[in-house]
């Protein structure tokens, strides 16, 4: 049965397992040592649904990426021009795109002049832009994943508001508004991290909303979270910790979560040599889980996420992909590309941007078409589209939809 036909069935927690294409088929083989879990061969679609994808259609995209050896860029969008650039970049690359919003991004969409009492502005800003993306994504001809990034313990009220919006949308449309959400409880004890993730995953499972969680710590600073001074050892997750996540979440929603594990990755861009990535941590964790769980028929049982991708080398990125990374966050570089586009536009048209009237062509010549925000923001968008083509190339994802 295809993913499309599966989604036409009644969606409920009781039938959730049947909704996810390529889900685990488990046969318990009793032996004197341990059980063996045989995973069914992952079904890889030849075509991918376009527009915003959720549930089984999202699993199709991730399995397609894993099978063909590419990963999907995820950009923190903080204004509609960034979102538009991401959609355009995906169309040019003919590849999926992950559009994600942070808590701060939600506030920016809502408007900085609003109060954020009870997280209402942050929630509403994210919801409003998600609805806009849903309408526009239909026109771009590629799969689009709607996601929210990070969410520390002190922002769980924001997360609750987002889930309420998803549940409302699910009642009306049979799918969640967002494809997925992230819980970043990596600064909490791992037991508490897993307990909270389990609680929320049960709720998300009922509406086919996917969970991304984080263990270990991504260094650097992003969206108001500063991990610049963390102990170096905290930047590297252990296979046992990743296995703990698998054991905690797999029984609740098999293969319907991803793990942002730490392997030395850092938010921001730093001089060469200051960031020591160790992607083999991910490969070792996959092998560890396979061995401990007795899994056969699957080399990469876990979906991994690469945080802090800006500034990483192509070799490091592709090595991480080979170990099961299907998503890479790229925020710092796209912030720079937006500014670079504006900077270059101003330099090129400086003489036309000093006054409303009067430019190198004459003292009475108007400058409106030069200082129109659409003109210089378009330059920012085009610079970002160009930067994202480089990201798609690094991620081995150019032309992914045609693979």
XYZ file of C-alpha atoms in Angstrom:
403
model
C 0.000 0.000 0.000
C 1.373 3.409 -0.928
C 2.023 6.239 1.511
C -0.681 8.304 -0.116
C -3.311 5.619 0.400
C -2.152 5.038 3.955
C -2.783 8.650 4.833
C -6.392 8.316 3.716
C -7.065 5.882 6.521
C -8.420 7.076 9.839
C -5.464 8.532 11.772
C -5.336 7.718 15.442
C -2.798 6.568 17.942
C -4.167 3.056 17.630
C -3.398 2.956 13.904
C -0.256 5.057 13.992
C 2.071 2.195 13.219
C 0.232 1.480 9.969
C 0.574 5.066 8.845
C 4.350 5.098 8.637
C 5.695 3.562 5.473
C 8.762 1.480 5.915
C 8.147 1.026 9.633
C 9.880 -1.658 11.574
C 8.530 -5.219 11.245
C 9.737 -7.067 14.273
C 10.033 -10.806 14.636
C 11.201 -12.000 18.003
C 13.517 -14.952 17.606
C 14.062 -16.552 20.963
C 17.542 -17.878 21.585
C 19.713 -18.636 24.560
C 21.434 -15.244 24.211
C 19.153 -12.421 23.057
C 16.360 -11.502 20.705
C 17.051 -10.638 17.067
C 15.090 -7.828 15.503
C 14.720 -8.056 11.753
C 13.847 -4.782 10.096
C 11.938 -4.968 6.858
C 13.740 -3.555 3.848
C 13.095 0.173 3.762
C 10.663 1.107 1.036
C 12.190 3.874 -1.082
C 9.691 5.803 -3.220
C 10.524 6.656 -6.809
C 8.607 9.922 -6.524
C 8.169 12.253 -3.572
C 5.102 14.252 -2.652
C 5.563 17.985 -3.189
C 4.440 20.857 -0.995
C 4.495 20.524 2.786
C 4.897 16.868 3.754
C 3.955 15.211 7.041
C 3.569 11.701 8.445
C 4.233 8.893 5.972
C 5.138 11.332 3.205
C 7.855 12.804 5.433
C 9.180 9.330 6.244
C 9.326 8.715 2.491
C 11.528 11.791 2.082
C 13.905 10.749 4.866
C 14.184 7.174 3.619
C 14.805 8.501 0.114
C 17.606 10.708 1.470
C 19.151 7.883 3.478
C 18.963 5.459 0.539
C 20.468 7.872 -1.981
C 23.104 9.256 0.385
C 22.099 12.880 0.735
C 20.875 15.146 3.515
C 18.440 18.046 3.570
C 19.404 21.599 4.540
C 17.425 23.178 7.372
C 17.414 26.967 7.624
C 16.205 29.046 10.546
C 13.852 31.484 8.879
C 13.273 34.741 10.740
C 11.445 36.769 8.103
C 9.423 36.034 4.990
C 12.300 36.962 2.660
C 14.459 34.224 4.207
C 11.616 31.751 3.770
C 11.131 32.788 0.136
C 14.848 32.364 -0.548
C 14.742 28.844 0.886
C 11.778 27.852 -1.257
C 13.435 29.279 -4.358
C 16.714 27.549 -3.566
C 14.925 24.207 -3.217
C 13.201 24.696 -6.560
C 16.517 25.523 -8.266
C 18.203 22.509 -6.686
C 15.156 20.272 -7.290
C 15.545 18.941 -3.769
C 13.666 18.923 -0.454
C 13.989 21.841 1.965
C 13.481 22.097 5.724
C 12.103 25.466 6.780
C 12.346 25.883 10.519
C 11.515 28.572 13.045
C 13.136 29.221 16.385
C 11.423 30.825 19.357
C 13.118 34.100 18.473
C 12.112 33.689 14.866
C 8.496 33.296 15.901
C 8.711 36.544 17.851
C 10.170 38.294 14.828
C 7.375 37.036 12.566
C 4.792 38.275 15.050
C 6.473 41.666 15.466
C 8.917 42.816 18.101
C 6.433 45.413 19.352
C 4.134 42.721 20.776
C 4.164 41.390 24.309
C 4.995 37.707 24.520
C 2.905 37.034 27.596
C 2.147 33.304 27.868
C 4.258 32.752 24.711
C 1.321 33.920 22.605
C 3.356 36.064 20.200
C 6.057 33.422 19.658
C 3.438 30.747 18.986
C 1.300 32.937 16.744
C 4.291 34.137 14.728
C 5.350 30.553 13.986
C 1.797 29.473 13.165
C 1.206 32.442 10.852
C 4.360 31.802 8.841
C 3.663 28.064 8.719
C 0.262 28.762 7.180
C 1.877 31.076 4.635
C 4.482 28.459 3.746
C 1.784 25.822 3.315
C 0.094 27.939 0.641
C 3.278 28.903 -1.177
C 4.969 25.496 -1.018
C 2.357 24.112 -3.415
C 3.858 26.277 -6.173
C 7.515 25.256 -5.862
C 7.309 21.588 -6.890
C 9.520 20.118 -4.144
C 8.919 18.515 -0.723
C 8.940 21.087 2.080
C 9.314 20.162 5.740
C 7.969 22.585 8.365
C 9.924 22.354 11.610
C 10.708 24.319 14.757
C 14.252 24.445 16.092
C 15.465 24.066 19.680
C 13.218 24.412 22.726
C 14.874 24.449 26.106
C 13.009 23.513 29.266
C 12.095 27.134 30.016
C 10.320 27.361 26.636
C 8.025 24.360 27.003
C 5.076 26.752 27.136
C 5.926 27.711 23.541
C 6.108 24.029 22.606
C 2.704 23.392 24.203
C 1.196 26.246 22.211
C 2.608 24.851 18.982
C 1.205 21.401 19.727
C -2.207 22.892 20.437
C -2.088 24.549 17.007
C -1.094 21.221 15.448
C -3.924 19.396 17.172
C -6.439 21.976 15.983
C -5.124 21.732 12.414
C -5.177 17.931 12.598
C -8.861 17.906 13.547
C -9.637 20.065 10.535
C -7.263 18.585 7.931
C -6.200 15.117 9.090
C -2.533 16.106 9.408
C -0.511 18.385 11.691
C 0.267 21.969 10.716
C 3.995 21.343 11.202
C 5.888 18.296 10.022
C 8.024 18.108 13.141
C 9.274 19.882 16.242
C 12.472 19.811 18.238
C 12.927 19.468 21.974
C 16.378 20.583 23.081
C 16.748 19.388 26.649
C 20.423 18.579 26.263
C 21.364 20.751 29.241
C 19.149 18.697 31.557
C 20.112 15.328 33.075
C 19.622 12.664 30.421
C 16.962 10.920 32.523
C 14.866 14.077 32.618
C 15.538 14.755 28.955
C 14.196 11.329 27.985
C 11.234 11.485 30.367
C 10.016 14.775 28.884
C 10.630 13.563 25.315
C 8.618 10.412 26.001
C 5.716 12.449 27.338
C 5.607 14.731 24.329
C 6.224 11.999 21.756
C 3.113 10.156 22.973
C 1.094 13.306 22.336
C 2.762 13.971 18.980
C 2.315 10.386 17.816
C -1.461 10.819 17.940
C -1.299 13.529 15.256
C 1.584 12.130 13.172
C 3.956 14.901 14.213
C 7.639 13.889 14.201
C 10.057 14.613 17.077
C 13.667 15.749 16.909
C 15.552 15.583 20.199
C 19.072 16.501 21.274
C 21.608 14.881 23.537
C 25.042 16.210 24.216
C 25.655 19.906 23.641
C 26.247 21.842 20.443
C 28.819 24.519 21.228
C 28.806 28.171 20.240
C 25.856 30.562 20.382
C 22.532 30.605 18.561
C 19.213 32.361 19.121
C 20.137 33.490 22.625
C 21.527 30.134 23.794
C 25.235 30.464 24.576
C 27.279 27.275 24.966
C 30.623 28.902 24.186
C 32.211 27.845 27.464
C 31.001 24.253 27.856
C 33.494 21.550 28.760
C 34.970 19.964 25.597
C 33.887 16.456 26.621
C 30.252 17.589 26.619
C 30.480 18.217 22.853
C 30.697 14.472 22.158
C 27.842 12.010 22.731
C 28.539 8.452 23.795
C 27.086 5.408 21.968
C 25.476 4.303 25.235
C 23.630 7.628 25.509
C 22.336 7.396 21.952
C 21.216 3.835 22.664
C 19.363 5.098 25.743
C 17.383 7.436 23.476
C 16.569 4.565 21.137
C 15.334 2.387 24.015
C 13.219 5.215 25.439
C 11.538 6.407 22.235
C 11.414 3.414 19.903
C 8.590 1.634 21.775
C 6.440 4.796 21.736
C 6.758 5.733 18.053
C 9.053 3.407 16.092
C 11.398 5.321 13.772
C 9.340 8.508 14.160
C 12.014 10.603 15.832
C 15.515 11.821 15.079
C 18.514 12.465 17.287
C 20.717 15.546 17.224
C 23.740 13.902 18.791
C 26.879 15.860 19.595
C 30.042 14.992 17.686
C 32.003 18.200 18.219
C 29.660 20.407 16.192
C 29.414 24.093 17.048
C 26.979 26.854 16.127
C 28.608 29.644 14.167
C 31.644 29.823 11.897
C 35.152 29.633 13.313
C 38.711 29.683 12.025
C 39.985 26.307 10.749
C 41.203 24.051 13.531
C 38.956 25.468 16.243
C 36.169 22.941 15.623
C 37.100 19.271 15.839
C 34.279 17.248 14.329
C 34.239 13.507 14.929
C 31.485 12.070 12.685
C 32.620 8.508 13.456
C 30.749 8.901 16.756
C 27.550 8.564 14.745
C 28.732 5.500 12.860
C 29.864 3.834 16.061
C 26.497 4.552 17.665
C 24.647 2.916 14.754
C 26.819 -0.202 15.128
C 26.353 -0.201 18.910
C 22.548 -0.106 18.626
C 22.538 -2.828 15.987
C 24.666 -5.043 18.218
C 22.761 -4.366 21.447
C 19.327 -4.722 19.847
C 20.220 -7.646 17.607
C 19.041 -5.781 14.510
C 19.522 -7.331 11.090
C 18.684 -5.900 7.689
C 19.368 -2.272 8.592
C 22.748 -0.520 8.736
C 21.422 2.828 9.980
C 18.582 2.294 12.439
C 18.701 5.913 13.683
C 17.968 9.162 11.850
C 20.684 11.637 12.846
C 20.662 15.444 12.652
C 23.755 17.605 12.154
C 23.491 20.843 14.154
C 25.978 23.668 13.612
C 26.651 22.820 9.971
C 27.800 26.282 8.863
C 31.506 26.347 8.089
C 31.969 22.552 8.023
C 34.039 21.021 5.242
C 32.386 19.019 2.475
C 34.372 15.940 3.495
C 33.117 16.159 7.099
C 29.536 16.739 5.962
C 29.522 13.786 3.611
C 31.170 11.536 6.163
C 28.371 12.414 8.613
C 25.790 11.625 5.913
C 27.371 8.216 5.418
C 26.596 7.459 9.079
C 22.906 8.325 8.862
C 22.625 12.134 8.955
C 19.546 13.150 6.950
C 19.272 16.802 8.062
C 21.846 19.557 8.512
C 21.133 22.933 10.089
C 22.656 25.891 8.302
C 21.853 29.221 9.916
C 24.968 31.342 10.373
C 25.949 31.151 6.704
C 22.477 32.121 5.504
C 22.370 35.043 7.929
C 25.607 36.194 6.338
C 24.343 35.664 2.780
C 21.267 37.790 3.450
C 23.485 40.614 4.688
C 26.015 40.077 1.893
C 23.293 40.588 -0.692
C 22.223 43.868 0.907
C 25.830 45.008 1.328
C 26.665 44.357 -2.308
C 23.480 46.063 -3.481
C 24.327 49.175 -1.467
C 27.888 49.249 -2.775
C 26.717 48.951 -6.367
C 23.999 51.605 -6.037
C 25.504 53.875 -3.407
C 25.009 57.052 -5.390
C 21.292 56.348 -5.696
C 20.711 55.599 -2.020
C 21.738 58.824 -0.290
C 18.622 60.915 -0.852
C 15.135 60.440 -2.228
C 15.885 62.814 -5.095
C 19.257 63.383 -6.704
C 21.770 60.855 -7.995
C 24.734 60.648 -10.396
C 22.332 61.093 -13.325
C 21.063 64.452 -12.128
C 20.053 66.546 -9.108
C 16.349 66.133 -9.849
C 16.359 62.422 -10.598
C 14.229 60.287 -8.216
C 15.665 57.218 -6.451
C 12.509 55.397 -5.406
C 13.173 52.233 -7.407
C 16.574 51.894 -5.724
C 15.531 52.274 -2.096
C 12.315 50.266 -2.490
C 12.758 47.449 0.099
C 11.781 44.918 -2.544
C 14.873 45.846 -4.545
C 17.515 45.390 -1.869
C 15.760 42.470 -0.198
C 15.679 40.716 -3.555
C 19.436 41.034 -3.658
C 19.555 39.400 -0.205
C 17.321 36.572 -1.400
C 19.405 35.896 -4.508
C 22.621 35.787 -2.472
C 20.978 33.267 -0.142
C 19.695 31.141 -3.025
C 23.274 31.027 -4.301
C 24.676 30.094 -0.882
C 22.121 27.324 -0.492
C 23.123 25.803 -3.835
C 26.527 25.329 -2.241
C 24.869 23.686 0.742
C 22.879 21.354 -1.498
C 26.096 20.416 -3.278
C 27.875 19.751 0.030
C 24.939 17.595 1.118
C 24.989 15.625 -2.153
C 21.394 16.756 -2.690
C 21.438 18.574 -6.049
C 18.665 17.020 -8.149
C 17.619 14.799 -5.243
C 13.968 14.706 -6.328
C 14.985 13.124 -9.623
C 17.068 10.346 -8.013
